[in-house]
Amino acid sequence: MRKQITAGNWKMHLTKDEAIDLVFQIKNAVKDSGKRPPEGVEMILIPPFPWLPMVSQAVHNVPGMHAGAQNCAHEEQGALTGEVSADMIASAGAQYVIIGHSERRQHFQESHDRLKEKTALALKYNLTPIFCCGENLKERNAGEENRVVEKQLTDSLFSLSKEEFSRVIIAYEPVWAIGTGKTATPEQAGQMHAFIRETIENHYGNNIARQVSLLYGGSCKPGNAKALFSQQHVDGGLIGGASLNAKDFTEIYFSLWEK
Ligand code: PGA
């Protein structure tokens, strides 16, 4: 069975005290529910870099909870002021790393090739890449969403071996839905996820395609999470804004338990 995941991308938000408070509230909300997460259901907290060791430590050995980073460098080490390597992220205690978020593609000009390098390094240091893909509004209006997503996957991921690719998580995040309050309908998300799984199957075969988790991201909230997650090929969500509120985030997480 593939993993069902709720990942919270905090982006560039929260001071140290606010971050500590949020982790504490999330852990308590899960504890107060009095239940253990079902097998294969996970929560990943993805804070800004300075809080990564603290968050990793806080979720260490908590059933179903993990930590991840929002990005990693495209080189292993060296004179790259301001960058953080995959090796450093792993040694900080994180297990996941987001690669190719649309904000990185847009504001930091991350190309398909650059994301290919980052994915390879993440895998080398045993981090699970959460690889983001998704079309912008212009591309969707032109009916080009499938072509755009297929190219993102092909150019950055499809040279990985079967073994490597089976360790990747994919997050479909339509750019027009990120931080806009405009969520993809469950049908739109379901169709794209089915297309992504089919594309993976064509390249890597049915066994791999069935085991890769596909997350939806873009204005996912407590009010729409259940409907989105009920789609056959949607295996959870990558949550931005709503992950900064413990109540909203845990509510989204719990809606995955019922899937
Ligand atoms: P959002 O962000 O939930 O605030 O739309 C999602 C993301 O960017 O991962």
PDB file of N, CA and C and ligand atoms in Angstrom, residues 9 11 101 103 173 177-179 218-220 238-241, ligand 1:
ATOM      1  N   ASN A   9       3.895  22.749   4.460  1.00  0.00           N
ATOM      2  CA  ASN A   9       4.980  23.599   3.971  1.00  0.00           C
ATOM      3  C   ASN A   9       4.817  24.985   4.590  1.00  0.00           C
ATOM      4  N   LYS A  11       6.718  27.487   4.396  1.00  0.00           N
ATOM      5  CA  LYS A  11       7.326  28.540   3.571  1.00  0.00           C
ATOM      6  C   LYS A  11       8.169  29.467   4.448  1.00  0.00           C
ATOM      7  N   HIS A 101       9.329  23.298  -5.998  1.00  0.00           N
ATOM      8  CA  HIS A 101       8.090  24.027  -5.712  1.00  0.00           C
ATOM      9  C   HIS A 101       7.958  25.157  -6.738  1.00  0.00           C
ATOM     10  N   GLU A 103       7.207  28.125  -6.475  1.00  0.00           N
ATOM     11  CA  GLU A 103       7.817  29.398  -6.050  1.00  0.00           C
ATOM     12  C   GLU A 103       9.321  29.379  -6.307  1.00  0.00           C
ATOM     13  N   GLU A 173       0.661  20.474  -7.909  1.00  0.00           N
ATOM     14  CA  GLU A 173       0.237  21.758  -7.368  1.00  0.00           C
ATOM     15  C   GLU A 173      -0.018  22.731  -8.517  1.00  0.00           C
ATOM     16  N   ALA A 177      -3.705  27.648  -8.137  1.00  0.00           N
ATOM     17  CA  ALA A 177      -4.426  27.312  -6.900  1.00  0.00           C
ATOM     18  C   ALA A 177      -3.586  27.580  -5.651  1.00  0.00           C
ATOM     19  N   ILE A 178      -2.300  27.908  -5.834  1.00  0.00           N
ATOM     20  CA  ILE A 178      -1.417  28.054  -4.669  1.00  0.00           C
ATOM     21  C   ILE A 178      -1.584  29.426  -4.033  1.00  0.00           C
ATOM     22  N   GLY A 179      -2.027  29.420  -2.781  1.00  0.00           N
ATOM     23  CA  GLY A 179      -2.164  30.667  -2.024  1.00  0.00           C
ATOM     24  C   GLY A 179      -3.230  31.604  -2.560  1.00  0.00           C
ATOM     25  N   GLY A 218      -2.534  23.170  -3.130  1.00  0.00           N
ATOM     26  CA  GLY A 218      -3.118  24.398  -3.689  1.00  0.00           C
ATOM     27  C   GLY A 218      -4.416  24.716  -2.990  1.00  0.00           C
ATOM     28  N   SER A 219      -4.330  25.602  -1.958  1.00  0.00           N
ATOM     29  CA  SER A 219      -5.512  26.036  -1.201  1.00  0.00           C
ATOM     30  C   SER A 219      -6.316  24.873  -0.634  1.00  0.00           C
ATOM     31  N   CYS A 220      -5.616  23.849  -0.188  1.00  0.00           N
ATOM     32  CA  CYS A 220      -6.273  22.717   0.482  1.00  0.00           C
ATOM     33  C   CYS A 220      -6.563  23.142   1.925  1.00  0.00           C
ATOM     34  N   LEU A 238      -0.151  18.505   0.060  1.00  0.00           N
ATOM     35  CA  LEU A 238       0.938  19.402   0.458  1.00  0.00           C
ATOM     36  C   LEU A 238       0.254  20.729   0.784  1.00  0.00           C
ATOM     37  N   ILE A 239       0.300  21.090   2.052  1.00  0.00           N
ATOM     38  CA  ILE A 239      -0.529  22.193   2.554  1.00  0.00           C
ATOM     39  C   ILE A 239       0.345  23.399   2.866  1.00  0.00           C
ATOM     40  N   GLY A 240      -0.006  24.563   2.341  1.00  0.00           N
ATOM     41  CA  GLY A 240       0.739  25.789   2.637  1.00  0.00           C
ATOM     42  C   GLY A 240       0.061  26.555   3.765  1.00  0.00           C
ATOM     43  N   GLY A 241      -0.752  27.535   3.409  1.00  0.00           N
ATOM     44  CA  GLY A 241      -1.380  28.432   4.391  1.00  0.00           C
ATOM     45  C   GLY A 241      -2.016  27.714   5.574  1.00  0.00           C
TER      46      GLY A 241
HETATM   47  P1  PGA B   1      -1.365  26.815  -0.207  1.00  0.00           P
HETATM   48  O1  PGA B   1       0.125  26.405  -0.645  1.00  0.00           O
HETATM   49  O2  PGA B   1      -1.950  25.653   0.549  1.00  0.00           O
HETATM   50  O3  PGA B   1      -1.181  28.036   0.680  1.00  0.00           O
HETATM   51  O4  PGA B   1      -2.120  27.127  -1.458  1.00  0.00           O
HETATM   52  C1  PGA B   1       0.427  25.095  -1.080  1.00  0.00           C
HETATM   53  C2  PGA B   1       1.886  25.004  -1.415  1.00  0.00           C
HETATM   54  O5  PGA B   1       2.456  25.984  -1.924  1.00  0.00           O
HETATM   55  O6  PGA B   1       2.521  23.965  -1.190  1.00  0.00           O
END
